[in-house]
Structure formats: structure tokens, C-alpha cells
Tab-separated table of C-alpha atoms in Angstrom:
chain	number	residue	atom	x	y	z
Q	1	MET	CA	12.582	-51.807	19.563
Q	2	SER	CA	9.651	-52.340	21.964
Q	3	GLN	CA	8.773	-56.019	22.257
Q	4	GLY	CA	5.514	-57.080	20.632
Q	5	PHE	CA	4.743	-53.749	18.945
Q	6	ASP	CA	4.984	-52.793	15.265
Q	7	TYR	CA	6.577	-49.460	16.263
Q	8	ASP	CA	7.971	-47.701	19.299
Q	9	LEU	CA	6.117	-44.558	18.235
Q	10	VAL	CA	3.326	-43.778	15.798
Q	11	ILE	CA	2.564	-40.107	15.103
Q	12	ILE	CA	-0.818	-39.149	13.627
Q	13	GLY	CA	-0.318	-35.996	11.550
Q	14	ALA	CA	2.732	-34.949	9.510
Q	15	GLY	CA	2.603	-31.215	10.083
Q	16	VAL	CA	5.537	-29.272	11.509
Q	17	GLY	CA	4.828	-30.671	15.004
Q	18	GLY	CA	4.600	-34.297	13.886
Q	19	HIS	CA	7.687	-33.895	11.690
Q	20	GLY	CA	9.721	-32.395	14.550
Q	21	ALA	CA	8.605	-35.177	16.893
Q	22	ALA	CA	9.550	-37.854	14.320
Q	23	LEU	CA	13.054	-36.412	13.775
Q	24	HIS	CA	13.677	-36.252	17.528
Q	25	ALA	CA	12.279	-39.777	18.051
Q	26	VAL	CA	14.692	-41.201	15.456
Q	27	SER	CA	17.615	-39.408	17.121
Q	28	CYS	CA	16.536	-41.112	20.378
Q	29	GLY	CA	16.586	-44.542	18.687
Q	30	LEU	CA	12.815	-45.080	18.429
Q	31	LYS	CA	11.347	-47.019	15.505
Q	32	THR	CA	8.864	-44.461	14.201
Q	33	ALA	CA	5.971	-44.200	11.752
Q	34	ILE	CA	3.996	-41.112	10.780
Q	35	VAL	CA	0.416	-41.261	9.445
Q	36	GLU	CA	-0.897	-38.488	7.178
Q	37	ALA	CA	-4.214	-38.300	5.303
Q	38	ALA	CA	-3.617	-35.042	3.434
Q	39	ASP	CA	-0.566	-32.917	2.587
Q	40	MET	CA	2.809	-33.623	4.161
Q	41	GLY	CA	3.792	-30.532	6.137
Q	42	GLY	CA	0.267	-29.745	7.326
Q	43	THR	CA	-1.096	-26.218	7.644
Q	44	CYS	CA	2.217	-24.382	8.069
Q	45	VAL	CA	3.921	-25.687	4.941
Q	46	ASN	CA	0.888	-25.862	2.650
Q	47	ARG	CA	-1.610	-23.210	3.715
Q	48	GLY	CA	0.018	-21.113	6.430
Q	49	CYS	CA	3.402	-19.741	7.399
Q	50	ILE	CA	5.345	-20.816	4.303
Q	51	PRO	CA	3.179	-19.603	1.377
Q	52	SER	CA	2.094	-16.477	3.279
Q	53	LYS	CA	5.743	-15.491	3.920
Q	54	ALA	CA	6.476	-15.927	0.201
Q	55	LEU	CA	3.554	-13.609	-0.664
Q	56	LEU	CA	4.652	-11.096	1.993
Q	57	ALA	CA	8.233	-11.122	0.675
Q	58	ALA	CA	7.148	-10.423	-2.915
Q	59	SER	CA	4.419	-7.882	-2.083
Q	60	GLY	CA	6.781	-6.202	0.401
Q	61	ARG	CA	9.302	-5.634	-2.395
Q	62	VAL	CA	6.539	-4.101	-4.529
Q	63	ARG	CA	5.616	-1.792	-1.640
Q	64	GLU	CA	9.263	-0.713	-1.160
Q	65	LEU	CA	9.828	-0.073	-4.862
Q	66	LYS	CA	6.612	1.942	-5.143
Q	67	ASP	CA	7.554	4.122	-2.160
Q	68	ALA	CA	9.147	6.965	-4.177
Q	69	HIS	CA	9.438	9.207	-1.101
Q	70	HIS	CA	11.434	6.588	0.828
Q	71	LEU	CA	13.680	5.769	-2.132
Q	72	LYS	CA	14.289	9.458	-2.855
Q	73	ALA	CA	15.506	9.916	0.742
Q	74	LEU	CA	18.129	7.223	-0.032
Q	75	GLY	CA	19.056	8.957	-3.299
Q	76	ILE	CA	17.298	6.415	-5.544
Q	77	GLN	CA	14.833	7.059	-8.359
Q	78	LEU	CA	12.848	4.430	-10.234
Q	79	GLY	CA	10.472	4.357	-13.175
Q	80	GLY	CA	7.094	2.615	-12.890
Q	81	VAL	CA	6.957	-0.625	-10.901
Q	82	GLN	CA	5.170	-3.585	-12.445
Q	83	PHE	CA	4.412	-7.011	-11.052
Q	84	ASP	CA	2.901	-10.253	-12.292
Q	85	ARG	CA	0.301	-11.679	-9.897
Q	86	GLN	CA	0.620	-15.158	-11.396
Q	87	ALA	CA	4.409	-15.157	-10.953
Q	88	ILE	CA	4.063	-14.018	-7.312
Q	89	ALA	CA	1.541	-16.829	-6.696
Q	90	GLU	CA	3.938	-19.302	-8.333
Q	91	HIS	CA	6.773	-18.113	-6.079
Q	92	ALA	CA	4.609	-19.183	-3.118
Q	93	ASN	CA	3.547	-22.480	-4.757
Q	94	ASN	CA	7.124	-23.391	-5.694
Q	95	LEU	CA	8.312	-22.710	-2.148
Q	96	VAL	CA	5.543	-24.944	-0.751
Q	97	ALA	CA	6.517	-27.758	-3.143
Q	98	LYS	CA	10.210	-27.448	-2.222
Q	99	ILE	CA	9.679	-27.433	1.548
Q	100	GLN	CA	7.087	-30.204	1.363
Q	101	GLY	CA	9.593	-32.304	-0.610
Q	102	ASP	CA	12.447	-31.522	1.806
Q	103	LEU	CA	10.288	-32.477	4.779
Q	104	THR	CA	9.161	-35.772	3.213
Q	105	ASN	CA	12.707	-36.654	2.132
Q	106	SER	CA	14.158	-35.932	5.576
Q	107	LEU	CA	11.706	-38.436	7.109
Q	108	LYS	CA	12.464	-41.097	4.463
Q	109	ARG	CA	16.217	-40.571	4.805
Q	110	LEU	CA	16.026	-41.221	8.544
Q	111	GLY	CA	13.960	-44.383	8.109
Q	112	VAL	CA	10.611	-43.042	9.336
Q	113	ASP	CA	7.778	-45.052	7.764
Q	114	ILE	CA	5.279	-42.710	6.075
Q	115	ILE	CA	1.798	-44.265	6.075
Q	116	ARG	CA	-0.802	-42.502	3.909
Q	117	GLY	CA	-4.383	-42.560	5.218
Q	118	TRP	CA	-6.628	-41.317	8.033
Q	119	GLY	CA	-5.121	-42.320	11.377
Q	120	LYS	CA	-7.162	-42.757	14.535
Q	121	ILE	CA	-6.911	-44.470	17.894
Q	122	ALA	CA	-8.347	-48.009	17.807
Q	123	GLY	CA	-7.828	-48.853	21.479
Q	124	VAL	CA	-4.886	-48.857	23.882
Q	125	GLN	CA	-1.591	-48.612	21.926
Q	126	LYS	CA	-3.421	-49.264	18.645
Q	127	VAL	CA	-3.845	-47.075	15.552
Q	128	ALA	CA	-6.270	-47.758	12.706
Q	129	VAL	CA	-5.315	-46.327	9.323
Q	130	VAL	CA	-8.236	-45.874	6.928
Q	131	THR	CA	-7.448	-45.677	3.199
Q	132	ASP	CA	-9.478	-45.978	-0.004
Q	133	SER	CA	-8.522	-49.638	-0.171
Q	134	GLY	CA	-9.596	-50.498	3.378
Q	135	GLU	CA	-8.443	-50.325	6.973
Q	136	LYS	CA	-5.387	-51.720	8.727
Q	137	THR	CA	-4.392	-51.647	12.372
Q	138	ILE	CA	-0.870	-51.097	13.654
Q	139	THR	CA	0.402	-51.239	17.221
Q	140	ALA	CA	2.749	-48.829	18.953
Q	141	LYS	CA	4.209	-48.550	22.430
Q	142	ASP	CA	3.445	-44.808	22.306
Q	143	ILE	CA	1.168	-42.669	20.143
Q	144	ILE	CA	1.389	-38.918	19.496
Q	145	LEU	CA	-1.663	-37.117	18.128
Q	146	ALA	CA	-0.829	-34.100	15.940
Q	147	PRO	CA	-3.993	-33.539	13.870
Q	148	GLY	CA	-3.660	-29.740	13.601
Q	149	SER	CA	-6.395	-27.185	12.970
Q	150	VAL	CA	-8.665	-25.696	10.323
Q	151	PRO	CA	-9.894	-22.116	9.764
Q	152	PHE	CA	-12.911	-21.107	11.862
Q	153	VAL	CA	-15.874	-19.780	9.888
Q	154	PRO	CA	-18.456	-18.035	12.111
Q	155	PRO	CA	-22.166	-18.800	11.651
Q	156	GLY	CA	-23.879	-16.746	8.936
Q	157	ILE	CA	-20.800	-16.707	6.704
Q	158	GLU	CA	-20.973	-18.782	3.544
Q	159	VAL	CA	-17.602	-19.733	2.038
Q	160	ASP	CA	-17.392	-20.602	-1.662
Q	161	GLY	CA	-13.583	-20.645	-1.871
Q	162	LYS	CA	-13.598	-18.108	-4.725
Q	163	THR	CA	-15.230	-14.827	-3.647
Q	164	VAL	CA	-15.545	-15.664	0.061
Q	165	PHE	CA	-12.572	-17.618	1.336
Q	166	THR	CA	-10.307	-18.383	4.281
Q	167	SER	CA	-6.514	-18.120	4.486
Q	168	ASP	CA	-6.377	-21.681	3.048
Q	169	GLN	CA	-7.494	-20.335	-0.344
Q	170	GLY	CA	-6.079	-16.823	0.171
Q	171	VAL	CA	-2.467	-17.997	0.048
Q	172	LYS	CA	-3.003	-19.239	-3.519
Q	173	LEU	CA	-3.521	-15.594	-4.646
Q	174	GLU	CA	-5.669	-16.720	-7.581
Q	175	TRP	CA	-6.852	-13.145	-8.229
Q	176	LEU	CA	-6.539	-9.615	-6.893
Q	177	PRO	CA	-9.945	-8.178	-5.963
Q	178	ASP	CA	-10.279	-4.394	-6.359
Q	179	TRP	CA	-12.030	-4.240	-2.988
Q	180	VAL	CA	-11.629	-6.947	-0.374
Q	181	ALA	CA	-13.222	-7.168	3.063
Q	182	ILE	CA	-11.122	-8.843	5.739
Q	183	ILE	CA	-13.027	-10.186	8.736
Q	184	GLY	CA	-10.715	-10.174	11.759
Q	185	SER	CA	-7.695	-8.042	12.684
Q	186	GLY	CA	-5.460	-10.692	14.240
Q	187	TYR	CA	-2.133	-11.630	12.691
Q	188	ILE	CA	-3.727	-13.494	9.734
Q	189	GLY	CA	-5.932	-10.505	8.826
Q	190	LEU	CA	-3.003	-8.111	9.279
Q	191	GLU	CA	-0.647	-10.130	7.067
Q	192	PHE	CA	-3.218	-10.415	4.275
Q	193	SER	CA	-4.014	-6.691	4.522
Q	194	ASP	CA	-0.271	-6.100	4.055
Q	195	VAL	CA	-0.174	-8.263	0.908
Q	196	TYR	CA	-3.390	-6.923	-0.630
Q	197	SER	CA	-2.671	-3.238	0.068
Q	198	ALA	CA	0.854	-3.545	-1.402
Q	199	LEU	CA	-0.608	-5.051	-4.583
Q	200	GLY	CA	-3.145	-2.247	-5.021
Q	201	CYS	CA	-6.364	-3.584	-3.476
Q	202	GLU	CA	-8.720	-1.483	-1.363
Q	203	ILE	CA	-9.482	-3.084	2.003
Q	204	THR	CA	-12.239	-2.949	4.587
Q	205	MET	CA	-11.232	-4.552	7.888
Q	206	ILE	CA	-14.050	-5.698	10.182
Q	207	GLU	CA	-13.267	-6.387	13.854
Q	208	ALA	CA	-16.016	-7.584	16.226
Q	209	LEU	CA	-14.200	-6.549	19.399
Q	210	ASP	CA	-14.018	-2.878	20.382
Q	211	GLN	CA	-10.422	-2.338	19.313
Q	212	LEU	CA	-8.254	-3.420	16.392
Q	213	MET	CA	-5.631	-6.122	16.975
Q	214	PRO	CA	-7.205	-7.283	20.259
Q	215	GLY	CA	-4.534	-9.911	21.024
Q	216	PHE	CA	-1.602	-7.483	20.922
Q	217	ASP	CA	-0.160	-5.243	23.636
Q	218	ARG	CA	-2.055	-1.922	23.464
Q	219	ASP	CA	0.986	0.328	22.833
Q	220	ILE	CA	2.084	-1.927	19.976
Q	221	ALA	CA	-1.437	-2.109	18.529
Q	222	LYS	CA	-1.780	1.695	18.588
Q	223	LEU	CA	1.536	2.181	16.777
Q	224	ALA	CA	0.689	-0.644	14.347
Q	225	GLU	CA	-2.594	1.059	13.497
Q	226	ARG	CA	-0.716	4.296	12.794
Q	227	VAL	CA	1.902	2.585	10.593
Q	228	LEU	CA	0.149	-0.442	9.049
Q	229	ILE	CA	-3.435	0.737	8.640
Q	230	THR	CA	-4.032	4.526	8.675
Q	231	PRO	CA	-1.635	5.494	5.804
Q	232	ARG	CA	-2.857	2.631	3.604
Q	233	ASP	CA	-6.019	2.125	1.582
Q	234	ILE	CA	-7.739	0.407	4.521
Q	235	GLU	CA	-10.997	1.417	6.180
Q	236	THR	CA	-11.862	-0.187	9.505
Q	237	TYR	CA	-14.914	-1.117	11.521
Q	238	VAL	CA	-14.561	-1.985	15.229
Q	239	GLY	CA	-17.233	-3.387	17.525
Q	240	ILE	CA	-18.975	-4.565	14.338
Q	241	TYR	CA	-19.381	-8.129	13.088
Q	242	ALA	CA	-20.396	-9.690	9.796
Q	243	ARG	CA	-23.632	-11.439	10.667
Q	244	LYS	CA	-24.221	-12.559	7.096
Q	245	VAL	CA	-21.841	-12.999	4.161
Q	246	ILE	CA	-23.200	-14.150	0.808
Q	247	PRO	CA	-20.689	-15.079	-1.927
Q	248	GLY	CA	-21.088	-13.848	-5.485
Q	249	SER	CA	-20.388	-10.833	-7.622
Q	250	PRO	CA	-20.597	-8.677	-5.579
Q	251	VAL	CA	-20.138	-10.338	-2.180
Q	252	VAL	CA	-22.881	-9.017	0.124
Q	253	ILE	CA	-21.913	-8.464	3.776
Q	254	GLU	CA	-24.488	-7.569	6.401
Q	255	LEU	CA	-22.902	-5.754	9.344
Q	256	ALA	CA	-24.308	-5.584	12.872
Q	257	ASP	CA	-23.277	-4.107	16.206
Q	258	PHE	CA	-21.406	-6.809	18.140
Q	259	LYS	CA	-22.921	-5.862	21.522
Q	260	THR	CA	-26.529	-5.038	20.590
Q	261	LYS	CA	-26.705	-7.305	17.484
Q	262	GLU	CA	-28.565	-4.457	15.713
Q	263	TYR	CA	-28.173	-3.964	11.945
Q	264	VAL	CA	-25.576	-1.315	10.988
Q	265	ASP	CA	-24.899	-1.424	7.254
Q	266	THR	CA	-24.615	-3.587	4.126
Q	267	LEU	CA	-21.360	-3.739	2.172
Q	268	GLU	CA	-20.965	-4.901	-1.409
Q	269	VAL	CA	-17.358	-5.881	-2.119
Q	270	ASP	CA	-15.461	-7.939	-4.695
Q	271	ALA	CA	-14.150	-10.507	-2.218
Q	272	CYS	CA	-14.136	-11.392	1.464
Q	273	LEU	CA	-11.349	-13.063	3.442
Q	274	VAL	CA	-12.524	-14.742	6.643
Q	275	ALA	CA	-9.627	-14.443	9.113
Q	276	THR	CA	-11.432	-15.271	12.348
Q	277	GLY	CA	-8.918	-17.700	13.834
Q	278	ARG	CA	-8.616	-21.464	13.767
Q	279	ILE	CA	-10.275	-24.424	15.464
Q	280	PRO	CA	-8.816	-27.872	16.248
Q	281	ALA	CA	-9.239	-30.733	13.754
Q	282	THR	CA	-10.060	-33.234	16.497
Q	283	GLN	CA	-13.125	-35.061	15.160
Q	284	ASN	CA	-12.964	-38.764	14.245
Q	285	LEU	CA	-9.717	-39.480	16.112
Q	286	GLY	CA	-11.102	-42.475	18.033
Q	287	LEU	CA	-10.412	-40.844	21.411
Q	288	GLU	CA	-13.566	-42.358	22.904
Q	289	SER	CA	-11.952	-45.814	22.499
Q	290	VAL	CA	-9.518	-44.895	25.288
Q	291	GLY	CA	-11.974	-42.868	27.381
Q	292	VAL	CA	-10.737	-39.391	26.415
Q	293	GLU	CA	-13.185	-36.498	26.074
Q	294	LEU	CA	-12.398	-33.269	24.230
Q	295	ASP	CA	-12.726	-30.058	26.242
Q	296	ARG	CA	-15.626	-27.624	25.622
Q	297	ARG	CA	-13.754	-25.993	22.702
Q	298	ASN	CA	-12.905	-29.401	21.170
Q	299	PHE	CA	-9.220	-29.290	22.119
Q	300	ILE	CA	-7.439	-32.426	23.323
Q	301	PRO	CA	-6.731	-31.995	27.067
Q	302	VAL	CA	-3.004	-32.318	27.861
Q	303	ASN	CA	-0.606	-31.461	30.686
Q	304	ASP	CA	2.684	-29.558	30.252
Q	305	SER	CA	4.575	-32.785	29.479
Q	306	MET	CA	2.088	-33.291	26.569
Q	307	ALA	CA	0.394	-36.393	28.030
Q	308	VAL	CA	-3.282	-36.660	27.036
Q	309	LEU	CA	-5.585	-36.379	30.051
Q	310	SER	CA	-8.741	-38.272	30.908
Q	311	ALA	CA	-10.642	-36.852	33.910
Q	312	GLY	CA	-7.480	-34.898	34.745
Q	313	GLU	CA	-5.199	-37.958	34.808
Q	314	PRO	CA	-2.559	-38.826	32.145
Q	315	VAL	CA	-3.553	-41.625	29.765
Q	316	PRO	CA	-0.562	-44.023	29.565
Q	317	HIS	CA	1.342	-44.001	26.246
Q	318	LEU	CA	-0.872	-41.334	24.628
Q	319	TRP	CA	0.352	-37.814	23.841
Q	320	ALA	CA	-0.897	-34.832	21.846
Q	321	ILE	CA	0.880	-31.792	20.380
Q	322	GLY	CA	0.287	-28.752	18.192
Q	323	ASP	CA	-2.831	-26.726	17.389
Q	324	SER	CA	-5.138	-29.528	18.604
Q	325	THR	CA	-4.041	-28.916	22.217
Q	326	GLY	CA	-5.085	-25.236	22.159
Q	327	LYS	CA	-1.973	-24.093	24.020
Q	328	MET	CA	-0.332	-21.907	21.355
Q	329	MET	CA	-1.359	-22.174	17.726
Q	330	LEU	CA	2.146	-21.699	16.315
Q	331	ALA	CA	4.202	-24.079	14.176
Q	332	HIS	CA	7.316	-23.696	16.343
Q	333	ALA	CA	5.262	-24.279	19.511
Q	334	ALA	CA	4.080	-27.565	17.955
Q	335	SER	CA	7.712	-28.559	17.257
Q	336	ALA	CA	8.706	-27.731	20.838
Q	337	GLN	CA	5.787	-29.780	22.165
Q	338	GLY	CA	6.773	-32.700	19.926
Q	339	ILE	CA	10.305	-32.740	21.287
Q	340	VAL	CA	9.017	-32.531	24.879
Q	341	ALA	CA	6.577	-35.426	24.250
Q	342	VAL	CA	9.395	-37.604	22.862
Q	343	GLU	CA	11.665	-36.717	25.800
Q	344	ASN	CA	8.932	-37.882	28.202
Q	345	ILE	CA	8.375	-41.058	26.153
Q	346	CYS	CA	12.103	-41.744	26.647
Q	347	GLY	CA	11.748	-41.289	30.401
Q	348	ARG	CA	13.420	-37.865	30.601
Q	349	TYR	CA	10.863	-35.620	32.294
Q	350	LYS	CA	10.412	-32.315	30.496
Q	351	GLU	CA	7.765	-29.589	30.313
Q	352	VAL	CA	7.055	-26.911	27.715
Q	353	ASP	CA	7.866	-23.345	28.814
Q	354	TYR	CA	5.130	-21.495	26.903
Q	355	HIS	CA	6.143	-18.216	28.516
Q	356	SER	CA	9.332	-18.040	26.435
Q	357	ILE	CA	7.877	-19.035	23.040
Q	358	PRO	CA	7.900	-15.974	20.727
Q	359	ALA	CA	5.371	-15.072	18.036
Q	360	ALA	CA	5.478	-12.717	15.065
Q	361	ALA	CA	3.330	-11.072	12.397
Q	362	PHE	CA	5.330	-10.639	9.195
Q	363	THR	CA	3.826	-7.319	8.172
Q	364	HIS	CA	5.934	-4.390	6.912
Q	365	PRO	CA	7.221	-3.457	9.439
Q	366	GLU	CA	7.040	-6.652	11.490
Q	367	ILE	CA	5.493	-7.172	14.930
Q	368	SER	CA	6.805	-9.693	17.450
Q	369	TYR	CA	6.323	-10.525	21.087
Q	370	VAL	CA	7.227	-12.996	23.809
Q	371	GLY	CA	5.792	-13.376	27.295
Q	372	ILE	CA	2.828	-11.340	28.478
Q	373	THR	CA	1.291	-7.926	27.726
Q	374	GLU	CA	1.398	-4.974	30.110
Q	375	ALA	CA	-2.280	-5.519	31.058
Q	376	GLN	CA	-1.636	-9.217	31.829
Q	377	ALA	CA	1.494	-8.332	33.822
Q	378	LYS	CA	-0.432	-5.820	35.953
Q	379	GLU	CA	-3.108	-8.422	36.653
Q	380	LYS	CA	-0.407	-10.904	37.667
Q	381	GLY	CA	1.276	-8.229	39.813
Q	382	THR	CA	-1.969	-7.521	41.665
Q	383	THR	CA	-2.486	-11.234	42.364
Q	384	GLU	CA	1.112	-11.995	43.356
Q	385	GLY	CA	1.953	-8.696	45.028
Q	386	PHE	CA	4.618	-7.043	42.868
Q	387	GLU	CA	4.871	-3.812	40.886
Q	388	VAL	CA	5.263	-3.842	37.111
Q	389	GLY	CA	7.875	-1.728	35.338
Q	390	VAL	CA	7.713	-0.741	31.658
Q	391	ALA	CA	10.582	0.574	29.526
Q	392	LYS	CA	10.286	1.659	25.885
Q	393	SER	CA	12.809	2.540	23.239
Q	394	TYR	CA	12.243	3.717	19.680
Q	395	PHE	CA	13.660	2.843	16.271
Q	396	LYS	CA	13.851	6.607	15.619
Q	397	GLY	CA	16.857	6.666	17.968
Q	398	ASN	CA	18.562	3.667	16.338
Q	399	SER	CA	21.414	4.413	13.897
Q	400	LYS	CA	20.885	1.283	11.787
Q	401	ALA	CA	17.127	1.893	11.420
Q	402	LEU	CA	17.864	5.507	10.415
Q	403	ALA	CA	20.450	4.334	7.863
Q	404	GLU	CA	17.809	2.009	6.358
Q	405	GLY	CA	15.218	4.803	6.363
Q	406	GLU	CA	12.999	2.491	8.442
Q	407	ALA	CA	12.628	4.420	11.693
Q	408	ASP	CA	8.987	3.546	12.502
Q	409	GLY	CA	8.851	1.268	15.504
Q	410	MET	CA	9.401	0.634	19.183
Q	411	ALA	CA	10.507	-2.009	21.662
Q	412	LYS	CA	8.690	-2.375	24.951
Q	413	VAL	CA	10.061	-4.335	27.902
Q	414	ILE	CA	7.743	-5.334	30.773
Q	415	TYR	CA	9.424	-6.454	33.986
Q	416	ARG	CA	9.023	-6.960	37.722
Q	417	LYS	CA	10.234	-3.923	39.643
Q	418	ASP	CA	11.320	-5.988	42.671
Q	419	THR	CA	13.486	-8.649	40.968
Q	420	GLY	CA	13.922	-7.072	37.517
Q	421	GLU	CA	12.742	-10.329	35.873
Q	422	VAL	CA	11.557	-9.796	32.285
Q	423	LEU	CA	7.885	-10.763	31.896
Q	424	GLY	CA	7.231	-9.707	28.316
Q	425	VAL	CA	8.836	-7.983	25.341
Q	426	HIS	CA	6.924	-6.503	22.404
Q	427	ILE	CA	8.513	-5.074	19.257
Q	428	ILE	CA	7.170	-3.398	16.142
Q	429	GLY	CA	9.731	-2.386	13.544
Q	430	ILE	CA	12.051	-3.614	10.802
Q	431	HIS	CA	13.222	-7.214	11.484
Q	432	ALA	CA	11.198	-7.452	14.713
Q	433	SER	CA	10.717	-11.203	14.127
Q	434	ASP	CA	14.484	-11.757	14.343
Q	435	LEU	CA	15.116	-9.346	17.208
Q	436	ILE	CA	12.624	-11.047	19.548
Q	437	HIS	CA	14.799	-14.130	20.091
Q	438	GLU	CA	17.206	-12.327	22.374
Q	439	ALA	CA	14.236	-11.482	24.593
Q	440	SER	CA	12.907	-15.038	24.295
Q	441	ALA	CA	16.223	-16.406	25.618
Q	442	ALA	CA	16.166	-13.843	28.442
Q	443	ILE	CA	12.679	-14.959	29.517
Q	444	ALA	CA	13.565	-18.661	29.195
Q	445	ASN	CA	16.495	-18.072	31.555
Q	446	ARG	CA	14.409	-15.848	33.873
Q	447	GLN	CA	16.925	-13.035	33.493
Q	448	SER	CA	16.630	-9.598	35.065
Q	449	VAL	CA	16.906	-6.236	33.320
Q	450	HIS	CA	19.867	-5.464	35.628
Q	451	LYS	CA	21.943	-8.212	34.026
Q	452	LEU	CA	20.624	-7.624	30.493
Q	453	ALA	CA	21.439	-3.904	30.633
Q	454	HIS	CA	25.156	-4.766	30.850
Q	455	LEU	CA	25.279	-7.053	27.802
Q	456	VAL	CA	27.194	-5.579	24.859
Q	457	HIS	CA	25.454	-5.246	21.491
Q	458	ALA	CA	27.237	-4.614	18.191
Q	459	HIS	CA	26.946	-1.042	16.906
Q	460	PRO	CA	25.257	-0.017	14.687
Q	461	THR	CA	22.637	-2.803	14.757
Q	462	LEU	CA	18.902	-2.980	15.256
Q	463	SER	CA	19.533	-5.116	18.373
Q	464	GLU	CA	20.496	-1.908	20.184
Q	465	VAL	CA	16.769	-1.093	20.385
Q	466	LEU	CA	16.493	-3.819	23.044
Q	467	ASP	CA	19.788	-2.780	24.642
Q	468	GLU	CA	18.382	0.742	25.017
Q	469	ALA	CA	15.114	-0.544	26.525
Q	470	TYR	CA	16.985	-2.670	29.100
Q	471	LYS	CA	19.182	0.295	30.037
Q	472	ARG	CA	16.124	2.525	30.440
Q	473	ALA	CA	14.495	-0.097	32.663
Q	474	VAL	CA	17.492	-0.020	35.014
Q	475	ALA	CA	17.690	3.782	34.983
Q	476	SER	CA	14.003	4.257	35.788
């Protein structure tokens, strides 16, 4: 226990990042407290990854059971498929309650003090906790900020939480609109389009940039459009933005050209989901009391060891992790950052290797990736003077995918031609979110396709899609 302090470590924010940091801190012998003003588990557990995966699991089953052509190919015939929206919503709510309880209990069991209230910095090594009954100040040798993020709502869009809503309300699945507009075609928009289309809703997807799924590797995005969008009841607008959204019955959406800002059309739909990304929840954290300024996008500036920076220099005993740092807005990235911050607090220098952190969209089929896209790799190659190699393999040539009747998909490996080092791997196909971890480990260990091509994969498994891609990389 640090002399003269209430705690060795106080963490502000009990999301997945703060929770992971607290567990690691306890295992390192630090007396730890965690301050939370809202729901234990933060965005991921309450409004993000957990409830959305429950909805995707249930709606995915509905989609499978309704796909008579697919089932017939397997020799199966079914009568009509029925589902209960309320029961699907409850499946998600029950899962949230269970995981929130497990998370809270794990902290209590390990002796982490849970302090309810709004936590903010009150000076060097000091945290003020504001509650309904007043304010108290606690001291800590080190402080980790993990305040998380909130959905971004662009100007001109009015959210009422019922007819026009963000993913925060969307995961509650309170009703199924006949026709829903989804603004944004990133992973949040894609996952919700998967849920809504499986449950019988018509969808209009509106993307301001000039191509759908702008953050994804182009080959993957093109195949995803062919598999996840074109055959479904989804119409799309690209290069078009919603300059005005008025809630009501109907919801009125005014569309304009993103480049010229000229009026294009007016839509009248039953509901509108705003899936335009997330912004950091970094207001009212008391950072000014220790001379820290947020960057121009309101993220907390940090280095790769997660120390908070002021004028480019680390602020002693102050750390930040998770969405509020703007590095990678992923729950598992927040956990990794939390562990790295605690390691540095304990005097064991560590940095986060963002390059090897994978990401996934849990659509049907799934999309996953780790490392960089082909376009980014080519840019890097031009700057650093190396040639980029690309190898692709397809689920259509995979025995296990064929046995499942799920042969849509591909794996794409991007590598340096000189050293063979893997720079990025992108997969779309059944169980892509599980398959990506082999590639993630390869990138973390800076492995070359020459070595990876000689690893042995069990047959018949989906993992052979990557095996095939590595072998093709070596043969090319």
C-alpha cells in the first residue's frame, strides 16, 4: 500500500477497460478502487457488443431457418418460422443483466472498492466523486481515466429515442419498424442491417462517403456488398448524407449530396437508426486541474504506454485507456490498454501493439481483420521502399465451409514481398471473428508467410482458408 494515499490506484469508469485494469491491478497487489456514475460494464456490456451479439445470434437463427433453399441443400425441410420480438429483446436484456452482475461480482470478490458517483480529477493524485448527497475527495498514487464514449449524432439530426435513435436505444429492440433508414455503413450500421433484415424490415442505408463500408479493405467491402446487402431488402445511397432528420410518424429525412451539399431527395420512413460512429465522453473530467488539454477531437492525449500527455510530456501518475484515447474504439483494445497502464504503474515498461489487435463485424457471414488494408500497405511500401504482396483464398474451396453450405467468403493476406512479414489479414465468411486470431498472433510475432505456410492445420476445418492463403503467398 502506497504511504499516505487512500488507494494505490483509482480507476474512473467501470467499462470493459476499467474492469480489466482493476483485475490486473489486484493481481499485481495494488489496493484499487473503481468509480462509476452509470452502468457497471459501460458501453460494451450495456449498449454495445453484448446486447448486439445477442440480437445477432437470435436474428441469425431466424435468417437460417427461413432460408429454405439452403436447408433444402442439406436435406432439411421446415414449416413456417415464427419469432417473438419481445422474447428476442429479453434474450439480449437478460444477457446484459447476467454479464453486468458477473463483472460487478468479480470486482467485489477481489476486494476492489466500487464507488458510485461521477469521478473527476481534483488535482495531482486526487479524485473528486460527486454524488446526489454531495462530494468527497479520495487520494491515489496513480489514476486511470476510462470514461468511454457516446454515439455521435451529426448536426441536423434530431434524436427522440423512439423513432430516431442511436445504437444505445437500438439494442433494446423495442419495436420492428416496417421501413428503417440506417445512417452509416460502418460495422454498427452493418450489424443492425443484419438484425433488421433477418426480422423482416425493409432498410435504406445512407453513406456520406463515396463507397459503402469505407473503413474496410476494398476487396472485402465489395464481397460484403454482394453477400450482405444486394440479396437482402436493403437499398443504398452513397455520397449522400442526411442533412435533416425529423422524428415522428413518419420520420422525415432530407438527403443532400455530400460534396456539393445540394438537395437530392426526401425520404419518409418508419424509423431511423443513426450509426455515424462514436465520440469520447471526456467533458467534466477535471483535466484542467492538472494542466491537460484534450486534442482537437476531444480525445485524451496519451503515449503508447498509456500515460496522459500535457504539451507532449507524460503527466506523472495519470493514465488514460479505452475509447476516450481515440486509438481503437474496441472493448478488447481498452482491456489491453488497461493491462499495459497497470504494468507501467508497476514499473514494468510496456507498450500497446495496436497493429496486432483484431476487429470484427458479427454479420452473417462475419467480417474480421487485423493489421492494415492493401491501400494502407501500398502507401507504407512507397514510403519505406518495399513491395506489397497480396494472396487470397476462398471459402468455396474449403471442405468444411462446403459441408456447412456456407461457401461465401474469402481470406486476404497482405505481406511484404522482401521479408514475407504479414502486414494485414482480412476475412469475410462463416466464423471469421474466430479465425482472425491466428493471423493476429502472426502479426504480433512479426511472422513471415514463409514460416506460416509450413504450419499444419487440422482438416477439414475453416482454418485451412488461412493456410491456403499463406501457401499461395509463398508460391506467388
